[in-house]
Amino acid sequence: GIGNVGTSNIYIGNSNIYGESVTDNTNNIFIGSAAGYHVSNGSENQGKASDNVFLGTKAGFNTVDGKDNVFIGKYAGYNETGSNKLYIANSSTNPLIYGEFDNKLLKVNGELQTGFIDAYVSNTTSTGNVYGVNAVVDNEKPGSTNIAVRGATRRNPESTTSNYAKYNYGVWAQASGGLNQNIGIHASAEGTNAYAGWFIGTVYSTG
């Protein structure tokens, strides 16, 4: 069915808006059989849901009055009744990705793998600054640790093989071709107990 009550809603799917009578639901997109069922089904206790996106069979099935949720996949967010949540899943339990928009929280239920990131920046006409990677951390939460860039290489502790990489580099930096200065790594620190560099192990320097 396609919804025809409330304000600025889109309901597409079997049973997701059957018999709806509440007009307080606004700005929702429910696509899939029984998506947002308890929000919009007229035979249930309906809520005042707004600004939700549910895509998939029974996505957001038990949501009544949640707001600002994004559920993607079959049964995604099936039992969620809150607001500002992200679910990417294909079952009602153990979502592959879970998030909380209001708390800036993202969780991956499994192993997150990233490939090699090759950042190439070319600037031949402008006189402005060029950054291959520019990371800024602005966090004043007491007791927290702020790391702009962290690099680590290691042997997988769960590996069952005896193979090891020949060389491991936590950070590799090279600079050349500058007219005035070439600096592979530039580090500065200010404040109490400030360390521009902290090394554990042998330090080698050439040049």
mmCIF file of C-alpha atoms in Angstrom:
data_model
loop_
_atom_site.group_PDB
_atom_site.id
_atom_site.type_symbol
_atom_site.label_atom_id
_atom_site.label_comp_id
_atom_site.label_asym_id
_atom_site.label_seq_id
_atom_site.Cartn_x
_atom_site.Cartn_y
_atom_site.Cartn_z
ATOM 1 C CA GLY A 1 0.000 0.000 0.000
ATOM 2 C CA ILE A 2 0.952 3.646 -0.254
ATOM 3 C CA GLY A 3 0.278 5.886 2.741
ATOM 4 C CA ASN A 4 -2.239 8.671 2.495
ATOM 5 C CA VAL A 5 -2.326 10.167 6.013
ATOM 6 C CA GLY A 6 0.121 12.109 8.136
ATOM 7 C CA THR A 7 2.418 14.685 6.619
ATOM 8 C CA SER A 8 5.093 14.101 3.965
ATOM 9 C CA ASN A 9 5.296 10.328 4.448
ATOM 10 C CA ILE A 10 6.136 7.645 1.893
ATOM 11 C CA TYR A 11 4.954 4.119 2.727
ATOM 12 C CA ILE A 12 5.497 1.385 0.148
ATOM 13 C CA GLY A 13 4.971 -2.274 0.981
ATOM 14 C CA ASN A 14 2.507 -4.893 2.115
ATOM 15 C CA SER A 15 1.054 -4.313 5.624
ATOM 16 C CA ASN A 16 3.213 -1.358 6.531
ATOM 17 C CA ILE A 17 0.355 1.153 6.504
ATOM 18 C CA TYR A 18 -2.695 -1.063 6.592
ATOM 19 C CA GLY A 19 -5.602 0.792 8.213
ATOM 20 C CA GLU A 20 -3.517 3.699 9.427
ATOM 21 C CA SER A 21 -5.511 6.370 11.248
ATOM 22 C CA VAL A 22 -2.963 8.496 13.114
ATOM 23 C CA THR A 23 -2.037 11.718 11.349
ATOM 24 C CA ASP A 24 0.898 12.765 13.550
ATOM 25 C CA ASN A 25 3.585 10.754 11.755
ATOM 26 C CA THR A 26 5.685 13.064 9.605
ATOM 27 C CA ASN A 27 8.557 12.901 7.120
ATOM 28 C CA ASN A 28 8.965 9.117 7.218
ATOM 29 C CA ILE A 29 10.050 6.782 4.428
ATOM 30 C CA PHE A 30 9.094 3.135 4.923
ATOM 31 C CA ILE A 31 9.791 0.774 2.033
ATOM 32 C CA GLY A 32 9.325 -2.968 2.418
ATOM 33 C CA SER A 33 6.769 -5.436 3.655
ATOM 34 C CA ALA A 34 5.751 -4.500 7.232
ATOM 35 C CA ALA A 35 8.469 -1.857 7.473
ATOM 36 C CA GLY A 36 7.614 0.438 10.387
ATOM 37 C CA TYR A 37 4.675 -1.822 11.162
ATOM 38 C CA HIS A 38 3.917 -0.625 14.689
ATOM 39 C CA VAL A 39 4.300 3.009 13.704
ATOM 40 C CA SER A 40 1.693 2.959 10.995
ATOM 41 C CA ASN A 41 -0.501 -0.119 11.260
ATOM 42 C CA GLY A 42 -4.008 0.869 12.272
ATOM 43 C CA SER A 43 -4.548 -2.264 14.353
ATOM 44 C CA GLU A 44 -1.671 -1.362 16.701
ATOM 45 C CA ASN A 45 -0.957 1.392 19.206
ATOM 46 C CA GLN A 46 0.495 4.060 16.992
ATOM 47 C CA GLY A 47 3.060 6.634 17.896
ATOM 48 C CA LYS A 48 4.223 9.958 16.563
ATOM 49 C CA ALA A 49 7.221 8.932 14.517
ATOM 50 C CA SER A 50 9.102 11.424 12.383
ATOM 51 C CA ASP A 51 12.084 11.681 10.048
ATOM 52 C CA ASN A 52 12.759 7.934 9.891
ATOM 53 C CA VAL A 53 14.061 5.928 6.943
ATOM 54 C CA PHE A 54 13.284 2.186 7.047
ATOM 55 C CA LEU A 55 14.311 0.159 4.004
ATOM 56 C CA GLY A 56 13.692 -3.580 4.042
ATOM 57 C CA THR A 57 11.212 -6.240 5.107
ATOM 58 C CA LYS A 58 10.116 -5.549 8.702
ATOM 59 C CA ALA A 59 12.790 -2.889 9.138
ATOM 60 C CA GLY A 60 11.911 -0.860 12.236
ATOM 61 C CA PHE A 61 9.101 -3.297 12.940
ATOM 62 C CA ASN A 62 8.693 -2.450 16.638
ATOM 63 C CA THR A 63 9.372 1.273 16.425
ATOM 64 C CA VAL A 64 6.394 3.255 17.723
ATOM 65 C CA ASP A 65 7.435 6.888 18.118
ATOM 66 C CA GLY A 66 11.113 6.926 17.187
ATOM 67 C CA LYS A 67 12.687 9.849 15.397
ATOM 68 C CA ASP A 68 15.680 10.350 13.103
ATOM 69 C CA ASN A 69 16.415 6.626 12.662
ATOM 70 C CA VAL A 70 17.997 4.965 9.621
ATOM 71 C CA PHE A 71 17.419 1.201 9.272
ATOM 72 C CA ILE A 72 18.676 -0.553 6.148
ATOM 73 C CA GLY A 73 18.122 -4.230 5.402
ATOM 74 C CA LYS A 74 15.724 -7.068 6.189
ATOM 75 C CA TYR A 75 14.741 -6.927 9.884
ATOM 76 C CA ALA A 76 17.145 -4.017 10.456
ATOM 77 C CA GLY A 77 16.324 -2.313 13.761
ATOM 78 C CA TYR A 78 13.524 -4.830 14.297
ATOM 79 C CA ASN A 79 13.401 -4.391 18.084
ATOM 80 C CA GLU A 80 14.619 -0.803 18.284
ATOM 81 C CA THR A 81 12.238 1.624 19.997
ATOM 82 C CA GLY A 82 14.540 4.620 20.424
ATOM 83 C CA SER A 83 15.643 7.523 18.267
ATOM 84 C CA ASN A 84 18.780 8.640 16.401
ATOM 85 C CA LYS A 85 19.838 5.059 15.637
ATOM 86 C CA LEU A 86 21.540 3.474 12.635
ATOM 87 C CA TYR A 87 21.177 -0.207 11.766
ATOM 88 C CA ILE A 88 22.534 -2.008 8.736
ATOM 89 C CA ALA A 89 21.560 -5.649 9.024
ATOM 90 C CA ASN A 90 19.840 -8.644 7.453
ATOM 91 C CA SER A 91 18.470 -10.119 10.688
ATOM 92 C CA SER A 92 16.833 -8.909 13.889
ATOM 93 C CA THR A 93 19.981 -9.585 15.946
ATOM 94 C CA ASN A 94 23.670 -8.678 15.660
ATOM 95 C CA PRO A 95 23.554 -5.893 13.069
ATOM 96 C CA LEU A 96 26.636 -5.619 10.911
ATOM 97 C CA ILE A 97 26.722 -1.869 11.618
ATOM 98 C CA TYR A 98 25.126 -0.021 14.533
ATOM 99 C CA GLY A 99 25.302 3.692 15.211
ATOM 100 C CA GLU A 100 23.961 6.507 17.375
ATOM 101 C CA PHE A 101 23.778 9.818 15.569
ATOM 102 C CA ASP A 102 23.327 11.911 18.709
ATOM 103 C CA ASN A 103 26.326 10.335 20.439
ATOM 104 C CA LYS A 104 28.566 10.256 17.339
ATOM 105 C CA LEU A 105 28.950 6.501 17.872
ATOM 106 C CA LEU A 106 29.589 3.821 15.246
ATOM 107 C CA LYS A 107 30.082 0.107 15.933
ATOM 108 C CA VAL A 108 31.009 -2.650 13.499
ATOM 109 C CA ASN A 109 29.989 -6.149 14.524
ATOM 110 C CA GLY A 110 32.859 -7.988 12.866
ATOM 111 C CA GLU A 111 36.199 -7.217 11.295
ATOM 112 C CA LEU A 112 36.608 -3.872 9.599
ATOM 113 C CA GLN A 113 39.102 -4.087 6.774
ATOM 114 C CA THR A 114 40.484 -1.247 4.761
ATOM 115 C CA GLY A 115 42.581 -1.480 1.678
ATOM 116 C CA PHE A 116 45.684 0.503 0.823
ATOM 117 C CA ILE A 117 44.864 4.180 0.672
ATOM 118 C CA ASP A 118 46.885 5.981 -1.954
ATOM 119 C CA ALA A 119 46.539 9.713 -1.446
ATOM 120 C CA TYR A 120 48.005 11.687 -4.339
ATOM 121 C CA VAL A 121 47.592 15.434 -4.477
ATOM 122 C CA SER A 122 48.894 17.567 -7.300
ATOM 123 C CA ASN A 123 49.087 21.343 -7.239
ATOM 124 C CA THR A 124 51.049 23.043 -9.997
ATOM 125 C CA THR A 125 49.299 26.394 -10.309
ATOM 126 C CA SER A 126 48.209 27.546 -6.859
ATOM 127 C CA THR A 127 50.432 28.989 -4.152
ATOM 128 C CA GLY A 128 48.274 27.525 -1.387
ATOM 129 C CA ASN A 129 49.108 24.652 0.955
ATOM 130 C CA VAL A 130 48.579 21.058 -0.144
ATOM 131 C CA TYR A 131 47.934 18.230 2.322
ATOM 132 C CA GLY A 132 47.997 14.559 1.410
ATOM 133 C CA VAL A 133 46.474 13.821 4.810
ATOM 134 C CA ASN A 134 45.223 16.583 7.089
ATOM 135 C CA ALA A 135 43.911 15.313 10.429
ATOM 136 C CA VAL A 136 42.656 17.608 13.168
ATOM 137 C CA VAL A 137 41.320 16.373 16.507
ATOM 138 C CA ASP A 138 39.341 18.792 18.653
ATOM 139 C CA ASN A 139 38.241 16.912 21.758
ATOM 140 C CA GLU A 140 38.101 18.414 25.238
ATOM 141 C CA LYS A 141 36.490 15.460 27.020
ATOM 142 C CA PRO A 142 38.310 14.968 30.357
ATOM 143 C CA GLY A 143 40.416 11.845 30.548
ATOM 144 C CA SER A 144 40.366 11.183 26.822
ATOM 145 C CA THR A 145 43.305 10.567 24.504
ATOM 146 C CA ASN A 146 43.555 12.498 21.247
ATOM 147 C CA ILE A 147 45.501 11.035 18.341
ATOM 148 C CA ALA A 148 45.444 12.868 15.015
ATOM 149 C CA VAL A 149 47.179 10.099 13.062
ATOM 150 C CA ARG A 150 48.027 6.644 14.342
ATOM 151 C CA GLY A 151 49.966 4.076 12.361
ATOM 152 C CA ALA A 152 50.701 0.513 13.365
ATOM 153 C CA THR A 153 51.826 -2.625 11.589
ATOM 154 C CA ARG A 154 52.088 -6.025 13.191
ATOM 155 C CA ARG A 155 51.650 -9.708 12.662
ATOM 156 C CA ASN A 156 48.048 -10.783 13.132
ATOM 157 C CA PRO A 157 47.993 -12.316 16.650
ATOM 158 C CA GLU A 158 45.306 -14.762 15.517
ATOM 159 C CA SER A 159 47.323 -16.016 12.570
ATOM 160 C CA THR A 160 48.022 -19.755 12.485
ATOM 161 C CA THR A 161 50.871 -19.503 9.997
ATOM 162 C CA SER A 162 54.543 -18.887 10.609
ATOM 163 C CA ASN A 163 54.826 -16.231 7.909
ATOM 164 C CA TYR A 164 56.100 -12.784 8.819
ATOM 165 C CA ALA A 165 56.464 -9.624 6.807
ATOM 166 C CA LYS A 166 60.054 -8.732 6.047
ATOM 167 C CA TYR A 167 59.698 -5.111 7.090
ATOM 168 C CA ASN A 168 57.072 -3.316 9.199
ATOM 169 C CA TYR A 169 56.806 0.468 9.245
ATOM 170 C CA GLY A 170 54.375 2.206 11.593
ATOM 171 C CA VAL A 171 54.880 5.494 9.760
ATOM 172 C CA TRP A 172 56.913 6.092 6.601
ATOM 173 C CA ALA A 173 57.520 9.711 5.602
ATOM 174 C CA GLN A 174 59.629 11.115 2.788
ATOM 175 C CA ALA A 175 60.054 14.676 1.594
ATOM 176 C CA SER A 176 62.051 15.921 -1.381
ATOM 177 C CA GLY A 177 62.124 18.622 -4.002
ATOM 178 C CA GLY A 178 61.269 21.562 -1.772
ATOM 179 C CA LEU A 179 62.873 24.898 -2.575
ATOM 180 C CA ASN A 180 63.583 25.880 1.030
ATOM 181 C CA GLN A 181 62.851 22.932 3.300
ATOM 182 C CA ASN A 182 62.101 19.231 3.066
ATOM 183 C CA ILE A 183 60.677 17.739 6.249
ATOM 184 C CA GLY A 184 59.572 14.122 6.324
ATOM 185 C CA ILE A 185 57.873 14.469 9.705
ATOM 186 C CA HIS A 186 57.122 17.700 11.533
ATOM 187 C CA ALA A 187 55.851 17.375 15.099
ATOM 188 C CA SER A 188 55.117 19.918 17.788
ATOM 189 C CA ALA A 189 53.520 19.735 21.212
ATOM 190 C CA GLU A 190 52.344 22.352 23.668
ATOM 191 C CA GLY A 191 51.107 22.255 27.236
ATOM 192 C CA THR A 192 51.865 20.190 30.317
ATOM 193 C CA ASN A 193 53.753 16.942 29.684
ATOM 194 C CA ALA A 194 54.019 17.758 25.987
ATOM 195 C CA TYR A 195 56.201 15.505 23.843
ATOM 196 C CA ALA A 196 56.834 16.261 20.198
ATOM 197 C CA GLY A 197 58.090 12.691 19.821
ATOM 198 C CA TRP A 198 57.806 9.548 21.932
ATOM 199 C CA PHE A 199 59.823 6.515 20.967
ATOM 200 C CA ILE A 200 60.019 3.025 22.411
ATOM 201 C CA GLY A 201 62.842 0.962 21.025
ATOM 202 C CA THR A 202 65.962 1.817 19.067
ATOM 203 C CA VAL A 203 65.935 5.059 17.093
ATOM 204 C CA TYR A 204 67.993 5.305 13.895
ATOM 205 C CA SER A 205 68.667 8.578 12.158
ATOM 206 C CA THR A 206 70.478 9.250 8.892
ATOM 207 C CA GLY A 207 71.075 12.452 7.010
#
